[in-house]
């Protein structure tokens, strides 16, 4: 049975696998059967450690005088004296299994497989990139000193006006009517199309860079510091 008190127990394990809750599962094949379990933060074990020695009474023996004769009491009966033996003295020590495990990881003595979690984290991160791309693509857009709505419905209306190639009045985000020539509407449509092209390129670049990352910390740091500016 692996107690994970000494390093040798950690090294006997065939595979460590990271779990979503932060614990680490392990498996060990001793050649007869497969053993498994998990390690988690806060896991410890009490062990007995020798701390010097002490005299312990182990029995009694006949008391002898200096000449080797039995000592007798007042009634003439033999006297006995205790027999002591030096034995090791133990005290309880707490072994922090999790801390020992983390130390061995840091030293490269054991490796924890977290590839499955990294893949899931990347998938979630890509979903975040896509949702941010779509949110920015549907946000208001500035054109000609005015701010116009550019959600999916508004973009459809704008593209419909572009097709007519006529001058028109268009509402800003603040519901202000603005005179827009056919060229103005075309320019607004081009600005929307260029922004979409830019955001799609940015998102593709982010996802390619994400695929090159290999650990949870770097992925989270990458997502938290995305720069969508031009």
mmCIF file of N, CA and C in Angstrom, residues 1-97:
data_model
loop_
_atom_site.group_PDB
_atom_site.id
_atom_site.type_symbol
_atom_site.label_atom_id
_atom_site.label_comp_id
_atom_site.label_asym_id
_atom_site.label_seq_id
_atom_site.Cartn_x
_atom_site.Cartn_y
_atom_site.Cartn_z
ATOM 1 N N UNK A 1 0.841 -1.200 0.000
ATOM 2 C CA UNK A 1 0.000 0.000 0.000
ATOM 3 C C UNK A 1 0.876 1.250 0.000
ATOM 4 N N UNK A 2 0.573 2.189 -0.890
ATOM 5 C CA UNK A 2 1.329 3.428 -0.958
ATOM 6 C C UNK A 2 0.817 4.398 0.099
ATOM 7 N N UNK A 3 1.745 4.864 0.960
ATOM 8 C CA UNK A 3 1.360 5.797 2.012
ATOM 9 C C UNK A 3 1.793 7.230 1.694
ATOM 10 N N UNK A 4 2.654 7.375 0.691
ATOM 11 C CA UNK A 4 3.135 8.687 0.241
ATOM 12 C C UNK A 4 3.793 9.467 1.379
ATOM 13 N N UNK A 5 4.592 8.734 2.157
ATOM 14 C CA UNK A 5 5.385 9.374 3.205
ATOM 15 C C UNK A 5 6.802 9.609 2.694
ATOM 16 N N UNK A 6 7.340 8.601 2.009
ATOM 17 C CA UNK A 6 8.673 8.701 1.430
ATOM 18 C C UNK A 6 8.574 8.950 -0.077
ATOM 19 N N UNK A 7 9.613 9.535 -0.645
ATOM 20 C CA UNK A 7 9.623 9.831 -2.079
ATOM 21 C C UNK A 7 9.448 8.583 -2.927
ATOM 22 N N UNK A 8 9.907 7.452 -2.426
ATOM 23 C CA UNK A 8 9.845 6.224 -3.226
ATOM 24 C C UNK A 8 8.404 5.871 -3.570
ATOM 25 N N UNK A 9 7.460 6.163 -2.671
ATOM 26 C CA UNK A 9 6.057 5.872 -2.959
ATOM 27 C C UNK A 9 5.558 6.717 -4.123
ATOM 28 N N UNK A 10 5.931 8.008 -4.131
ATOM 29 C CA UNK A 10 5.519 8.886 -5.225
ATOM 30 C C UNK A 10 6.097 8.400 -6.557
ATOM 31 N N UNK A 11 7.328 7.898 -6.507
ATOM 32 C CA UNK A 11 8.005 7.471 -7.735
ATOM 33 C C UNK A 11 7.490 6.139 -8.260
ATOM 34 N N UNK A 12 6.845 5.354 -7.390
ATOM 35 C CA UNK A 12 6.293 4.072 -7.828
ATOM 36 C C UNK A 12 5.043 4.243 -8.688
ATOM 37 N N UNK A 13 4.356 5.358 -8.539
ATOM 38 C CA UNK A 13 3.111 5.590 -9.274
ATOM 39 C C UNK A 13 3.370 5.609 -10.776
ATOM 40 N N UNK A 14 2.503 4.925 -11.519
ATOM 41 C CA UNK A 14 2.660 4.863 -12.974
ATOM 42 C C UNK A 14 2.144 6.124 -13.665
ATOM 43 N N UNK A 15 1.051 6.702 -13.112
ATOM 44 C CA UNK A 15 0.470 7.876 -13.775
ATOM 45 C C UNK A 15 -0.266 8.746 -12.771
ATOM 46 N N UNK A 16 -0.028 10.058 -12.901
ATOM 47 C CA UNK A 16 -0.789 11.058 -12.160
ATOM 48 C C UNK A 16 -1.667 11.815 -13.161
ATOM 49 N N UNK A 17 -2.926 12.043 -12.790
ATOM 50 C CA UNK A 17 -3.837 12.733 -13.700
ATOM 51 C C UNK A 17 -4.608 13.813 -12.942
ATOM 52 N N UNK A 18 -4.539 15.037 -13.460
ATOM 53 C CA UNK A 18 -5.198 16.175 -12.821
ATOM 54 C C UNK A 18 -6.710 16.065 -12.937
ATOM 55 N N UNK A 19 -7.423 16.333 -11.844
ATOM 56 C CA UNK A 19 -8.883 16.354 -11.844
ATOM 57 C C UNK A 19 -9.380 17.788 -11.863
ATOM 58 N N UNK A 20 -10.635 17.979 -12.260
ATOM 59 C CA UNK A 20 -11.199 19.322 -12.379
ATOM 60 C C UNK A 20 -11.280 20.023 -11.034
ATOM 61 N N UNK A 21 -11.454 19.276 -9.940
ATOM 62 C CA UNK A 21 -11.596 19.893 -8.619
ATOM 63 C C UNK A 21 -10.253 20.239 -7.979
ATOM 64 N N UNK A 22 -9.153 20.043 -8.708
ATOM 65 C CA UNK A 22 -7.839 20.381 -8.191
ATOM 66 C C UNK A 22 -7.083 19.209 -7.606
ATOM 67 N N UNK A 23 -7.784 18.112 -7.320
ATOM 68 C CA UNK A 23 -7.109 16.923 -6.810
ATOM 69 C C UNK A 23 -6.385 16.208 -7.954
ATOM 70 N N UNK A 24 -5.542 15.261 -7.603
ATOM 71 C CA UNK A 24 -4.777 14.521 -8.611
ATOM 72 C C UNK A 24 -4.982 13.026 -8.387
ATOM 73 N N UNK A 25 -5.495 12.347 -9.404
ATOM 74 C CA UNK A 25 -5.673 10.906 -9.320
ATOM 75 C C UNK A 25 -4.373 10.193 -9.643
ATOM 76 N N UNK A 26 -4.200 9.003 -9.067
ATOM 77 C CA UNK A 26 -2.989 8.233 -9.352
ATOM 78 C C UNK A 26 -3.342 6.762 -9.545
ATOM 79 N N UNK A 27 -2.497 6.061 -10.272
ATOM 80 C CA UNK A 27 -2.676 4.622 -10.472
ATOM 81 C C UNK A 27 -1.307 3.948 -10.448
ATOM 82 N N UNK A 28 -1.284 2.721 -9.911
ATOM 83 C CA UNK A 28 -0.027 1.998 -9.731
ATOM 84 C C UNK A 28 -0.272 0.511 -9.933
ATOM 85 N N UNK A 29 0.471 -0.079 -10.847
ATOM 86 C CA UNK A 29 0.381 -1.504 -11.128
ATOM 87 C C UNK A 29 1.566 -2.198 -10.477
ATOM 88 N N UNK A 30 1.296 -3.042 -9.473
ATOM 89 C CA UNK A 30 2.390 -3.709 -8.762
ATOM 90 C C UNK A 30 2.759 -5.050 -9.392
ATOM 91 N N UNK A 31 2.158 -5.319 -10.561
ATOM 92 C CA UNK A 31 2.439 -6.574 -11.245
ATOM 93 C C UNK A 31 1.407 -7.645 -10.957
ATOM 94 N N UNK A 32 0.637 -7.443 -9.905
ATOM 95 C CA UNK A 32 -0.420 -8.390 -9.544
ATOM 96 C C UNK A 32 -1.790 -7.732 -9.688
ATOM 97 N N UNK A 33 -1.896 -6.495 -9.205
ATOM 98 C CA UNK A 33 -3.160 -5.761 -9.300
ATOM 99 C C UNK A 33 -2.871 -4.278 -9.481
ATOM 100 N N UNK A 34 -3.899 -3.562 -9.864
ATOM 101 C CA UNK A 34 -3.770 -2.118 -10.078
ATOM 102 C C UNK A 34 -4.379 -1.386 -8.885
ATOM 103 N N UNK A 35 -3.608 -0.495 -8.295
ATOM 104 C CA UNK A 35 -4.069 0.306 -7.168
ATOM 105 C C UNK A 35 -4.289 1.734 -7.655
ATOM 106 N N UNK A 36 -5.258 2.423 -7.062
ATOM 107 C CA UNK A 36 -5.526 3.799 -7.465
ATOM 108 C C UNK A 36 -6.060 4.600 -6.286
ATOM 109 N N UNK A 37 -5.992 5.897 -6.414
ATOM 110 C CA UNK A 37 -6.480 6.790 -5.379
ATOM 111 C C UNK A 37 -6.298 8.220 -5.843
ATOM 112 N N UNK A 38 -6.286 9.149 -4.912
ATOM 113 C CA UNK A 38 -6.101 10.550 -5.279
ATOM 114 C C UNK A 38 -5.343 11.282 -4.188
ATOM 115 N N UNK A 39 -4.714 12.376 -4.579
ATOM 116 C CA UNK A 39 -4.036 13.280 -3.663
ATOM 117 C C UNK A 39 -4.720 14.634 -3.787
ATOM 118 N N UNK A 40 -4.847 15.341 -2.666
ATOM 119 C CA UNK A 40 -5.495 16.646 -2.709
ATOM 120 C C UNK A 40 -4.839 17.580 -1.699
ATOM 121 N N UNK A 41 -5.079 18.860 -1.876
ATOM 122 C CA UNK A 41 -4.523 19.869 -0.982
ATOM 123 C C UNK A 41 -5.016 19.631 0.443
ATOM 124 N N UNK A 42 -4.112 19.742 1.400
ATOM 125 C CA UNK A 42 -4.469 19.534 2.796
ATOM 126 C C UNK A 42 -4.284 18.106 3.269
ATOM 127 N N UNK A 43 -3.977 17.188 2.347
ATOM 128 C CA UNK A 43 -3.816 15.787 2.731
ATOM 129 C C UNK A 43 -2.507 15.609 3.511
ATOM 130 N N UNK A 44 -2.613 14.959 4.668
ATOM 131 C CA UNK A 44 -1.441 14.726 5.509
ATOM 132 C C UNK A 44 -1.580 13.366 6.193
ATOM 133 N N UNK A 45 -0.497 12.947 6.860
ATOM 134 C CA UNK A 45 -0.520 11.657 7.551
ATOM 135 C C UNK A 45 0.351 11.759 8.809
ATOM 136 N N UNK A 46 -0.135 11.170 9.903
ATOM 137 C CA UNK A 46 0.639 11.130 11.142
ATOM 138 C C UNK A 46 1.578 9.931 11.123
ATOM 139 N N UNK A 47 2.832 10.162 11.469
ATOM 140 C CA UNK A 47 3.802 9.069 11.561
ATOM 141 C C UNK A 47 4.538 9.166 12.895
ATOM 142 N N UNK A 48 5.102 8.049 13.312
ATOM 143 C CA UNK A 48 5.888 8.002 14.539
ATOM 144 C C UNK A 48 7.372 8.093 14.183
ATOM 145 N N UNK A 49 8.052 9.076 14.795
ATOM 146 C CA UNK A 49 9.458 9.309 14.509
ATOM 147 C C UNK A 49 10.257 9.150 15.799
ATOM 148 N N UNK A 50 11.375 8.405 15.716
ATOM 149 C CA UNK A 50 12.191 8.205 16.907
ATOM 150 C C UNK A 50 12.828 9.518 17.354
ATOM 151 N N UNK A 51 12.743 9.765 18.665
ATOM 152 C CA UNK A 51 13.322 10.972 19.242
ATOM 153 C C UNK A 51 14.053 10.595 20.533
ATOM 154 N N UNK A 52 15.224 10.033 20.368
ATOM 155 C CA UNK A 52 16.011 9.629 21.521
ATOM 156 C C UNK A 52 15.599 8.267 22.048
ATOM 157 N N UNK A 53 15.926 8.015 23.326
ATOM 158 C CA UNK A 53 15.617 6.727 23.955
ATOM 159 C C UNK A 53 15.215 6.980 25.402
ATOM 160 N N UNK A 54 14.611 5.978 26.020
ATOM 161 C CA UNK A 54 14.190 6.088 27.412
ATOM 162 C C UNK A 54 14.283 4.717 28.078
ATOM 163 N N UNK A 55 14.406 4.741 29.409
ATOM 164 C CA UNK A 55 14.451 3.512 30.191
ATOM 165 C C UNK A 55 13.023 3.052 30.480
ATOM 166 N N UNK A 56 12.726 1.817 30.128
ATOM 167 C CA UNK A 56 11.373 1.279 30.291
ATOM 168 C C UNK A 56 11.436 0.031 31.159
ATOM 169 N N UNK A 57 10.570 -0.065 32.161
ATOM 170 C CA UNK A 57 10.511 -1.243 33.021
ATOM 171 C C UNK A 57 9.950 -2.416 32.228
ATOM 172 N N UNK A 58 10.695 -3.518 32.195
ATOM 173 C CA UNK A 58 10.267 -4.678 31.413
ATOM 174 C C UNK A 58 9.979 -5.897 32.310
ATOM 175 N N UNK A 59 10.250 -5.762 33.604
ATOM 176 C CA UNK A 59 9.983 -6.888 34.498
ATOM 177 C C UNK A 59 10.654 -6.708 35.838
ATOM 178 N N UNK A 60 10.828 -7.813 36.556
ATOM 179 C CA UNK A 60 11.485 -7.789 37.857
ATOM 180 C C UNK A 60 12.457 -8.961 37.964
ATOM 181 N N UNK A 61 13.421 -8.801 38.863
ATOM 182 C CA UNK A 61 14.362 -9.892 39.117
ATOM 183 C C UNK A 61 14.718 -9.900 40.605
ATOM 184 N N UNK A 62 15.274 -11.026 41.065
ATOM 185 C CA UNK A 62 15.676 -11.126 42.467
ATOM 186 C C UNK A 62 16.746 -10.098 42.775
ATOM 187 N N UNK A 63 16.571 -9.429 43.912
ATOM 188 C CA UNK A 63 17.561 -8.439 44.333
ATOM 189 C C UNK A 63 18.733 -9.136 45.010
ATOM 190 N N UNK A 64 19.933 -8.816 44.605
ATOM 191 C CA UNK A 64 21.142 -9.429 45.155
ATOM 192 C C UNK A 64 21.959 -8.407 45.914
ATOM 193 N N UNK A 65 22.628 -8.891 46.960
ATOM 194 C CA UNK A 65 23.518 -7.986 47.673
ATOM 195 C C UNK A 65 24.869 -7.966 46.965
ATOM 196 N N UNK A 66 25.825 -7.237 47.570
ATOM 197 C CA UNK A 66 27.120 -7.072 46.928
ATOM 198 C C UNK A 66 27.894 -8.375 46.803
ATOM 199 N N UNK A 67 27.508 -9.363 47.586
ATOM 200 C CA UNK A 67 28.198 -10.651 47.531
ATOM 201 C C UNK A 67 27.459 -11.673 46.665
ATOM 202 N N UNK A 68 26.380 -11.251 46.083
ATOM 203 C CA UNK A 68 25.661 -12.139 45.176
ATOM 204 C C UNK A 68 24.582 -12.968 45.832
ATOM 205 N N UNK A 69 24.264 -12.668 47.101
ATOM 206 C CA UNK A 69 23.206 -13.409 47.784
ATOM 207 C C UNK A 69 21.883 -12.650 47.669
ATOM 208 N N UNK A 70 20.792 -13.434 47.743
ATOM 209 C CA UNK A 70 19.469 -12.817 47.679
ATOM 210 C C UNK A 70 19.249 -11.908 48.885
ATOM 211 N N UNK A 71 18.705 -10.736 48.562
ATOM 212 C CA UNK A 71 18.304 -9.852 49.633
ATOM 213 C C UNK A 71 16.970 -10.336 50.198
ATOM 214 N N UNK A 72 16.833 -10.256 51.513
ATOM 215 C CA UNK A 72 15.612 -10.732 52.169
ATOM 216 C C UNK A 72 14.949 -9.587 52.923
ATOM 217 N N UNK A 73 13.618 -9.686 53.032
ATOM 218 C CA UNK A 73 12.914 -8.676 53.813
ATOM 219 C C UNK A 73 12.899 -9.093 55.280
ATOM 220 N N UNK A 74 12.198 -8.393 56.121
ATOM 221 C CA UNK A 74 12.176 -8.655 57.557
ATOM 222 C C UNK A 74 11.583 -10.014 57.899
ATOM 223 N N UNK A 75 10.775 -10.528 56.965
ATOM 224 C CA UNK A 75 10.164 -11.841 57.197
ATOM 225 C C UNK A 75 10.991 -12.969 56.605
ATOM 226 N N UNK A 76 12.135 -12.634 56.043
ATOM 227 C CA UNK A 76 13.004 -13.649 55.470
ATOM 228 C C UNK A 76 12.643 -14.030 54.052
ATOM 229 N N UNK A 77 11.762 -13.236 53.431
ATOM 230 C CA UNK A 77 11.361 -13.536 52.053
ATOM 231 C C UNK A 77 12.252 -12.765 51.073
ATOM 232 N N UNK A 78 12.492 -13.357 49.897
ATOM 233 C CA UNK A 78 13.374 -12.696 48.931
ATOM 234 C C UNK A 78 12.781 -11.385 48.426
ATOM 235 N N UNK A 79 13.661 -10.419 48.212
ATOM 236 C CA UNK A 79 13.252 -9.130 47.645
ATOM 237 C C UNK A 79 13.466 -9.128 46.121
ATOM 238 N N UNK A 80 12.631 -8.337 45.465
ATOM 239 C CA UNK A 80 12.741 -8.200 43.995
ATOM 240 C C UNK A 80 13.012 -6.739 43.644
ATOM 241 N N UNK A 81 13.649 -6.558 42.516
ATOM 242 C CA UNK A 81 13.918 -5.208 42.027
ATOM 243 C C UNK A 81 13.522 -5.120 40.547
ATOM 244 N N UNK A 82 13.101 -3.914 40.100
ATOM 245 C CA UNK A 82 12.660 -3.772 38.702
ATOM 246 C C UNK A 82 13.822 -3.919 37.719
ATOM 247 N N UNK A 83 13.469 -4.393 36.526
ATOM 248 C CA UNK A 83 14.447 -4.524 35.439
ATOM 249 C C UNK A 83 14.094 -3.500 34.362
ATOM 250 N N UNK A 84 15.044 -2.664 34.022
ATOM 251 C CA UNK A 84 14.824 -1.625 33.014
ATOM 252 C C UNK A 84 15.596 -1.947 31.728
ATOM 253 N N UNK A 85 15.013 -1.494 30.637
ATOM 254 C CA UNK A 85 15.650 -1.691 29.320
ATOM 255 C C UNK A 85 15.539 -0.392 28.527
ATOM 256 N N UNK A 86 16.617 -0.041 27.881
ATOM 257 C CA UNK A 86 16.582 1.181 27.054
ATOM 258 C C UNK A 86 15.860 0.894 25.746
ATOM 259 N N UNK A 87 14.834 1.672 25.479
ATOM 260 C CA UNK A 87 14.050 1.497 24.265
ATOM 261 C C UNK A 87 13.926 2.838 23.547
ATOM 262 N N UNK A 88 13.758 2.802 22.216
ATOM 263 C CA UNK A 88 13.619 4.059 21.472
ATOM 264 C C UNK A 88 12.356 4.810 21.900
ATOM 265 N N UNK A 89 12.470 6.127 21.917
ATOM 266 C CA UNK A 89 11.348 6.989 22.265
ATOM 267 C C UNK A 89 10.798 7.620 20.980
ATOM 268 N N UNK A 90 9.476 7.592 20.827
ATOM 269 C CA UNK A 90 8.865 8.086 19.587
ATOM 270 C C UNK A 90 7.956 9.285 19.878
ATOM 271 N N UNK A 91 7.824 10.115 18.853
ATOM 272 C CA UNK A 91 6.868 11.215 18.918
ATOM 273 C C UNK A 91 6.124 11.289 17.588
ATOM 274 N N UNK A 92 4.942 11.895 17.622
ATOM 275 C CA UNK A 92 4.111 11.978 16.417
ATOM 276 C C UNK A 92 4.534 13.170 15.558
ATOM 277 N N UNK A 93 4.687 12.902 14.282
ATOM 278 C CA UNK A 93 5.044 13.959 13.330
ATOM 279 C C UNK A 93 4.032 13.939 12.190
ATOM 280 N N UNK A 94 3.634 15.110 11.733
ATOM 281 C CA UNK A 94 2.664 15.212 10.635
ATOM 282 C C UNK A 94 3.404 15.416 9.318
ATOM 283 N N UNK A 95 3.163 14.529 8.374
ATOM 284 C CA UNK A 95 3.755 14.651 7.042
ATOM 285 C C UNK A 95 2.735 15.308 6.116
ATOM 286 N N UNK A 96 3.081 16.448 5.546
ATOM 287 C CA UNK A 96 2.213 17.146 4.597
ATOM 288 C C UNK A 96 2.396 16.490 3.227
ATOM 289 N N UNK A 97 1.532 15.552 2.924
ATOM 290 C CA UNK A 97 1.654 14.782 1.679
ATOM 291 C C UNK A 97 1.534 15.682 0.452
#
